[in-house]
Amino acid sequence: MNNVVLKIMNLKGEYILNMVGRYFVWVILIYYISIFMHELGHYLTSRLMGIRLNLFVVGPIKYINDNNKKALKFRFSGSLISGGFILPEINNEIEDKSKFYLYTNKYINILYGGPIFTFITIAMSSLFIIENKFTSVSMIFLIINWSIFINIFSVSINVYGDYCLIDLLKRKPERTILMLSTQFASEYPINKFIFEEAEEVVDRVLSKGEYNNMILVLINRIIDYKIINGQNLSVQCDKFKEWIFNYYFNSLRGNIFNDAKFIKVAYKILLHEYSITKNKPILDNYEKFDKFLTLNSYNNNKYLLDVHENLKDLYIRGKGFNIKFSKYVCDVGQIFSECKNYNKMLNDIINKL
């Protein structure tokens, strides 16, 4: 009798595990279908606006249009691996002020496309539930898409929701350039107008003491071009550099999530300094960087340990640039590793080091 009861309990346990596993698979599948529908809205709107996409990403799947060579690739790590995004072309679209503002209006319309498709998915899921059809699946679709729709209105450390971007660009259309930093790598070299516009916006924002994540990412891309062209930083970027090394790095912080974005810019600034003075490297800022990482015990983090070792090779050991650290030079490598323009930019930076 006990054996029979035990078998029944085991069968029930197996059945519950089976059901949980099945629902888990369904949830993951529906989640990525929902992300795909959202990004499809952006894609179709971009087609209506006449703007070509160079990249379409949904989770681990990325579709690349690299110099008219199209490819479907897979990735299993990197930014937004659980989400999706698109990358509209800019080099042939923005050539002067009038085209820049025209592009901004088109970009705002593209941003509307995702939320519209998410809302359509919500409406269809609700209709199926009302009609009592595919109830379980429709309920999962409804919950997931409502969460996506709510996130459209939110801002996190690294990601702005679509509505937040729309609101920002309607109020400050010149800040469209902040959304386009990734294209500095994917469409390398970007045209002169875009670069000068980016520098102008960055200088204006830095002069107000705004150091948000979008600005820091764009500064990184600008410094890439400064290294390649052997140019000095702008006055405002120089002031920002002084603020990082003489103020920010002059205290114990200990919040790696906040500190990492400044460390990443400081690393790029030090690469730029080295590229300008490599015959006789100036150690002052490097020593402040070294002290900051040591005080906060950040050398336990693999990324921070590697960039620290990279800088030691350059500033202390005199070994020159070690190619194994190239993946840290430009932080879009996990997405654009197959992109010719990105690889050309990376090679041009390394050749200057």
XYZ file of C-alpha atoms in Angstrom:
353
model
C 0.000 0.000 0.000
C 2.809 2.389 0.913
C 4.517 1.609 -2.417
C 1.315 2.455 -4.316
C 0.957 5.780 -2.473
C 4.642 6.531 -3.130
C 4.235 5.807 -6.853
C 1.163 8.060 -7.048
C 3.078 10.871 -5.299
C 6.027 10.421 -7.660
C 3.706 10.531 -10.666
C 2.086 13.716 -9.349
C 5.518 15.220 -8.742
C 6.619 14.347 -12.287
C 3.359 15.758 -13.691
C 3.831 19.051 -11.792
C 7.471 19.317 -12.946
C 6.342 18.596 -16.503
C 3.700 21.309 -16.341
C 6.088 23.845 -14.798
C 8.721 23.053 -17.452
C 6.154 23.344 -20.237
C 4.860 26.703 -18.994
C 8.424 27.969 -18.547
C 9.205 27.142 -22.202
C 5.963 28.813 -23.297
C 6.733 31.942 -21.275
C 10.249 32.246 -22.786
C 8.934 31.647 -26.304
C 6.064 34.134 -25.939
C 8.401 36.693 -24.357
C 10.707 36.697 -27.410
C 7.751 36.674 -29.822
C 6.486 39.775 -27.993
C 9.920 41.439 -28.255
C 9.952 40.548 -31.964
C 6.505 42.137 -32.463
C 7.665 45.316 -30.709
C 10.819 45.587 -32.832
C 8.821 44.696 -35.952
C 6.759 47.830 -35.270
C 9.956 49.897 -35.271
C 11.171 48.139 -38.427
C 7.971 48.655 -40.442
C 7.776 52.302 -39.394
C 11.390 52.835 -40.491
C 10.467 51.369 -43.884
C 7.547 53.809 -44.105
C 9.963 56.638 -43.254
C 12.355 55.453 -45.977
C 15.231 54.793 -43.559
C 17.270 51.620 -43.946
C 18.112 49.528 -40.890
C 21.649 48.234 -40.465
C 20.775 46.020 -37.502
C 17.674 44.238 -36.175
C 18.134 42.402 -32.866
C 15.728 40.220 -30.894
C 17.376 38.500 -27.922
C 20.138 36.206 -29.199
C 19.237 36.685 -32.874
C 20.651 39.563 -34.903
C 20.069 40.449 -38.536
C 22.907 42.552 -39.965
C 22.921 44.636 -43.130
C 26.646 45.383 -43.408
C 27.506 47.353 -46.544
C 24.551 45.680 -48.309
C 25.799 42.226 -47.232
C 22.999 40.671 -45.203
C 23.536 37.984 -42.568
C 21.653 36.282 -39.738
C 23.830 35.740 -36.659
C 23.420 34.461 -33.110
C 24.892 35.781 -29.864
C 24.656 34.415 -26.343
C 25.993 37.337 -24.334
C 26.218 41.110 -24.505
C 23.978 44.122 -24.053
C 20.189 43.709 -24.265
C 20.456 39.916 -24.682
C 17.010 39.699 -23.071
C 15.579 42.512 -25.202
C 15.769 43.902 -28.688
C 16.689 46.989 -30.663
C 17.095 48.366 -34.167
C 19.827 50.498 -35.705
C 18.748 52.969 -38.409
C 21.281 54.276 -40.926
C 22.568 57.843 -40.439
C 25.525 58.525 -42.763
C 23.462 58.930 -45.939
C 20.525 60.523 -44.106
C 22.105 63.367 -42.108
C 24.339 65.796 -43.999
C 23.263 69.224 -42.722
C 21.005 70.923 -40.143
C 17.801 70.709 -42.166
C 18.302 66.977 -42.823
C 19.195 66.457 -39.165
C 15.856 67.867 -37.982
C 14.006 65.967 -40.707
C 15.730 62.800 -39.505
C 14.700 63.607 -35.922
C 11.019 63.723 -36.937
C 11.390 60.408 -38.754
C 13.194 58.908 -35.764
C 10.353 59.948 -33.439
C 7.881 58.205 -35.763
C 10.064 55.083 -35.749
C 9.988 55.124 -31.946
C 6.172 55.190 -32.019
C 6.106 51.985 -34.108
C 7.156 49.635 -31.277
C 4.546 50.752 -28.716
C 1.805 50.659 -31.389
C 2.578 47.003 -32.216
C 2.806 46.120 -28.502
C -0.611 47.702 -27.927
C -2.028 45.762 -30.896
C -0.693 42.534 -29.325
C -2.364 43.480 -26.013
C -5.673 44.166 -27.788
C -5.576 40.850 -29.685
C -4.675 38.886 -26.516
C -7.567 40.535 -24.652
C -9.952 39.691 -27.507
C -8.921 36.026 -27.451
C -9.463 35.890 -23.676
C -12.928 37.456 -24.024
C -13.767 34.923 -26.754
C -12.384 32.149 -24.517
C -9.856 31.061 -27.157
C -6.244 30.027 -26.418
C -6.880 31.366 -22.909
C -3.626 30.286 -21.217
C -1.389 31.416 -24.085
C -3.330 34.660 -24.492
C -3.007 35.388 -20.771
C 0.784 34.963 -20.954
C 0.875 37.247 -24.018
C -1.242 39.811 -22.166
C 0.921 39.868 -19.016
C 4.225 40.031 -20.909
C 3.069 42.733 -23.319
C 1.634 44.868 -20.529
C 5.036 44.703 -18.809
C 6.709 45.754 -22.092
C 4.185 48.559 -22.539
C 4.771 49.847 -18.983
C 8.543 49.847 -19.579
C 7.995 52.176 -22.545
C 7.434 54.922 -19.947
C 10.415 54.050 -17.710
C 14.088 54.987 -17.502
C 16.780 52.687 -16.100
C 20.550 53.176 -15.756
C 21.286 52.226 -19.367
C 17.947 52.161 -21.182
C 15.330 54.802 -21.910
C 11.800 53.645 -22.706
C 10.441 54.597 -26.142
C 8.031 57.210 -24.746
C 10.812 58.800 -22.649
C 12.928 59.141 -25.792
C 9.991 60.557 -27.769
C 9.324 63.108 -25.026
C 13.021 64.062 -24.856
C 13.386 64.503 -28.630
C 10.207 66.571 -28.922
C 11.500 68.933 -26.233
C 15.168 68.884 -27.289
C 15.438 67.645 -30.901
C 19.173 68.408 -31.004
C 19.693 65.497 -28.594
C 18.809 62.988 -31.295
C 22.563 62.760 -31.773
C 22.801 61.046 -28.360
C 20.778 58.107 -29.724
C 23.183 57.588 -32.612
C 26.488 56.850 -30.853
C 26.453 53.162 -31.867
C 26.457 54.154 -35.545
C 29.846 55.840 -35.006
C 31.189 52.255 -35.075
C 28.732 50.513 -37.420
C 29.027 53.243 -40.101
C 32.666 54.197 -39.539
C 33.744 56.705 -40.598
C 30.692 58.880 -40.013
C 30.472 62.095 -42.003
C 31.945 65.407 -40.832
C 28.602 67.084 -40.061
C 27.462 64.304 -37.697
C 30.776 64.302 -35.837
C 30.809 68.081 -35.409
C 27.151 68.051 -34.308
C 27.979 65.344 -31.740
C 30.897 67.360 -30.367
C 28.763 70.488 -30.149
C 25.960 68.716 -28.258
C 28.390 66.954 -25.911
C 30.168 70.238 -25.113
C 26.856 71.981 -24.455
C 25.622 69.216 -22.130
C 28.954 68.886 -20.309
C 29.015 72.645 -19.704
C 25.789 72.152 -17.700
C 27.373 69.389 -15.605
C 25.128 66.628 -16.998
C 26.951 63.298 -16.952
C 24.201 60.847 -17.889
C 24.884 57.490 -19.527
C 24.002 58.580 -23.088
C 26.494 61.448 -22.898
C 29.232 59.165 -21.560
C 28.679 56.635 -24.357
C 28.879 59.379 -26.997
C 32.053 60.788 -25.405
C 33.575 57.328 -25.768
C 32.807 57.304 -29.495
C 34.147 60.847 -29.975
C 37.407 59.892 -28.248
C 37.707 56.902 -30.611
C 37.814 59.338 -33.525
C 40.195 61.675 -31.666
C 42.635 58.791 -31.180
C 42.426 57.797 -34.835
C 42.910 61.371 -36.097
C 45.560 62.305 -33.520
C 43.474 65.240 -32.253
C 43.195 66.856 -28.825
C 39.961 66.755 -26.836
C 37.630 69.749 -26.865
C 37.788 72.309 -24.048
C 34.683 70.892 -22.326
C 35.911 67.290 -22.647
C 39.225 68.413 -21.125
C 37.326 69.935 -18.191
C 35.329 66.717 -17.851
C 38.608 64.763 -17.837
C 39.899 66.958 -15.007
C 36.653 66.385 -13.074
C 36.952 62.597 -13.364
C 40.617 62.320 -12.338
C 40.837 65.192 -9.838
C 37.410 64.937 -8.199
C 35.571 61.702 -8.925
C 38.638 59.467 -8.535
C 39.755 61.386 -5.452
C 37.391 59.544 -3.086
C 36.216 56.085 -2.060
C 33.078 55.230 -4.035
C 32.348 51.509 -3.876
C 29.279 51.455 -6.147
C 30.570 49.449 -9.102
C 27.399 49.904 -11.189
C 27.702 53.682 -11.058
C 31.505 53.810 -11.093
C 31.889 51.475 -14.090
C 30.525 54.019 -16.587
C 33.080 56.632 -15.440
C 35.879 54.062 -15.353
C 35.041 53.111 -18.940
C 35.365 56.746 -20.085
C 38.529 57.216 -18.002
C 40.037 54.132 -19.672
C 39.326 55.615 -23.104
C 40.731 58.999 -22.022
C 43.934 57.277 -20.873
C 44.190 55.459 -24.210
C 43.838 58.862 -25.902
C 46.497 60.409 -23.632
C 48.840 57.534 -24.422
C 48.241 57.846 -28.177
C 49.254 61.526 -28.001
C 52.245 61.143 -25.618
C 53.353 57.507 -26.085
C 56.993 58.473 -26.672
C 57.003 59.912 -23.154
C 53.767 58.891 -21.337
C 52.442 61.237 -18.632
C 51.684 59.108 -15.561
C 49.652 61.562 -13.438
C 46.132 60.524 -14.531
C 47.108 56.857 -14.853
C 48.287 56.846 -11.210
C 44.952 58.333 -10.077
C 43.113 55.655 -12.065
C 45.314 52.941 -10.515
C 44.750 54.293 -6.989
C 40.973 54.500 -7.459
C 40.675 50.879 -8.637
C 42.940 49.661 -5.815
C 41.129 51.627 -3.062
C 37.747 50.258 -4.155
C 39.064 46.666 -4.634
C 37.784 46.726 -8.210
C 40.646 44.599 -9.496
C 38.575 41.560 -8.520
C 36.266 42.327 -11.455
C 37.513 40.689 -14.699
C 36.696 43.653 -16.955
C 38.338 46.173 -14.616
C 41.312 43.878 -14.001
C 41.863 43.493 -17.751
C 41.651 47.197 -18.603
C 43.986 47.894 -15.680
C 46.481 45.342 -17.038
C 46.113 46.872 -20.499
C 47.002 50.321 -19.145
C 49.909 48.917 -17.112
C 51.332 47.433 -20.324
C 51.193 50.855 -21.930
C 52.138 53.215 -19.093
C 54.332 51.136 -16.772
C 55.745 48.112 -18.584
C 56.271 49.849 -21.936
C 55.065 46.774 -23.819
C 52.705 48.580 -26.178
C 49.130 47.524 -26.861
C 48.332 43.839 -26.274
C 45.865 42.642 -28.922
C 44.081 40.386 -26.406
C 42.595 43.521 -24.821
C 41.156 44.826 -28.104
C 37.614 43.757 -27.165
C 37.602 46.439 -24.436
C 38.596 49.312 -26.711
C 35.115 49.683 -28.208
C 32.162 48.410 -26.173
C 29.930 47.422 -29.113
C 32.151 44.534 -30.213
C 29.781 41.797 -29.063
C 27.159 43.135 -31.457
C 29.393 44.217 -34.356
C 32.156 41.610 -34.296
C 31.262 40.649 -37.904
C 30.841 44.242 -39.098
C 33.589 45.439 -41.471
C 33.226 49.095 -40.510
C 33.549 48.292 -36.790
C 36.629 46.115 -37.362
C 38.200 48.822 -39.532
C 37.643 51.385 -36.760
C 39.058 49.034 -34.129
C 42.182 48.393 -36.220
C 42.654 52.122 -36.808
C 42.479 52.805 -33.043
C 44.921 50.011 -32.185
C 47.368 51.181 -34.861
C 47.556 54.531 -33.045
C 48.454 52.806 -29.769
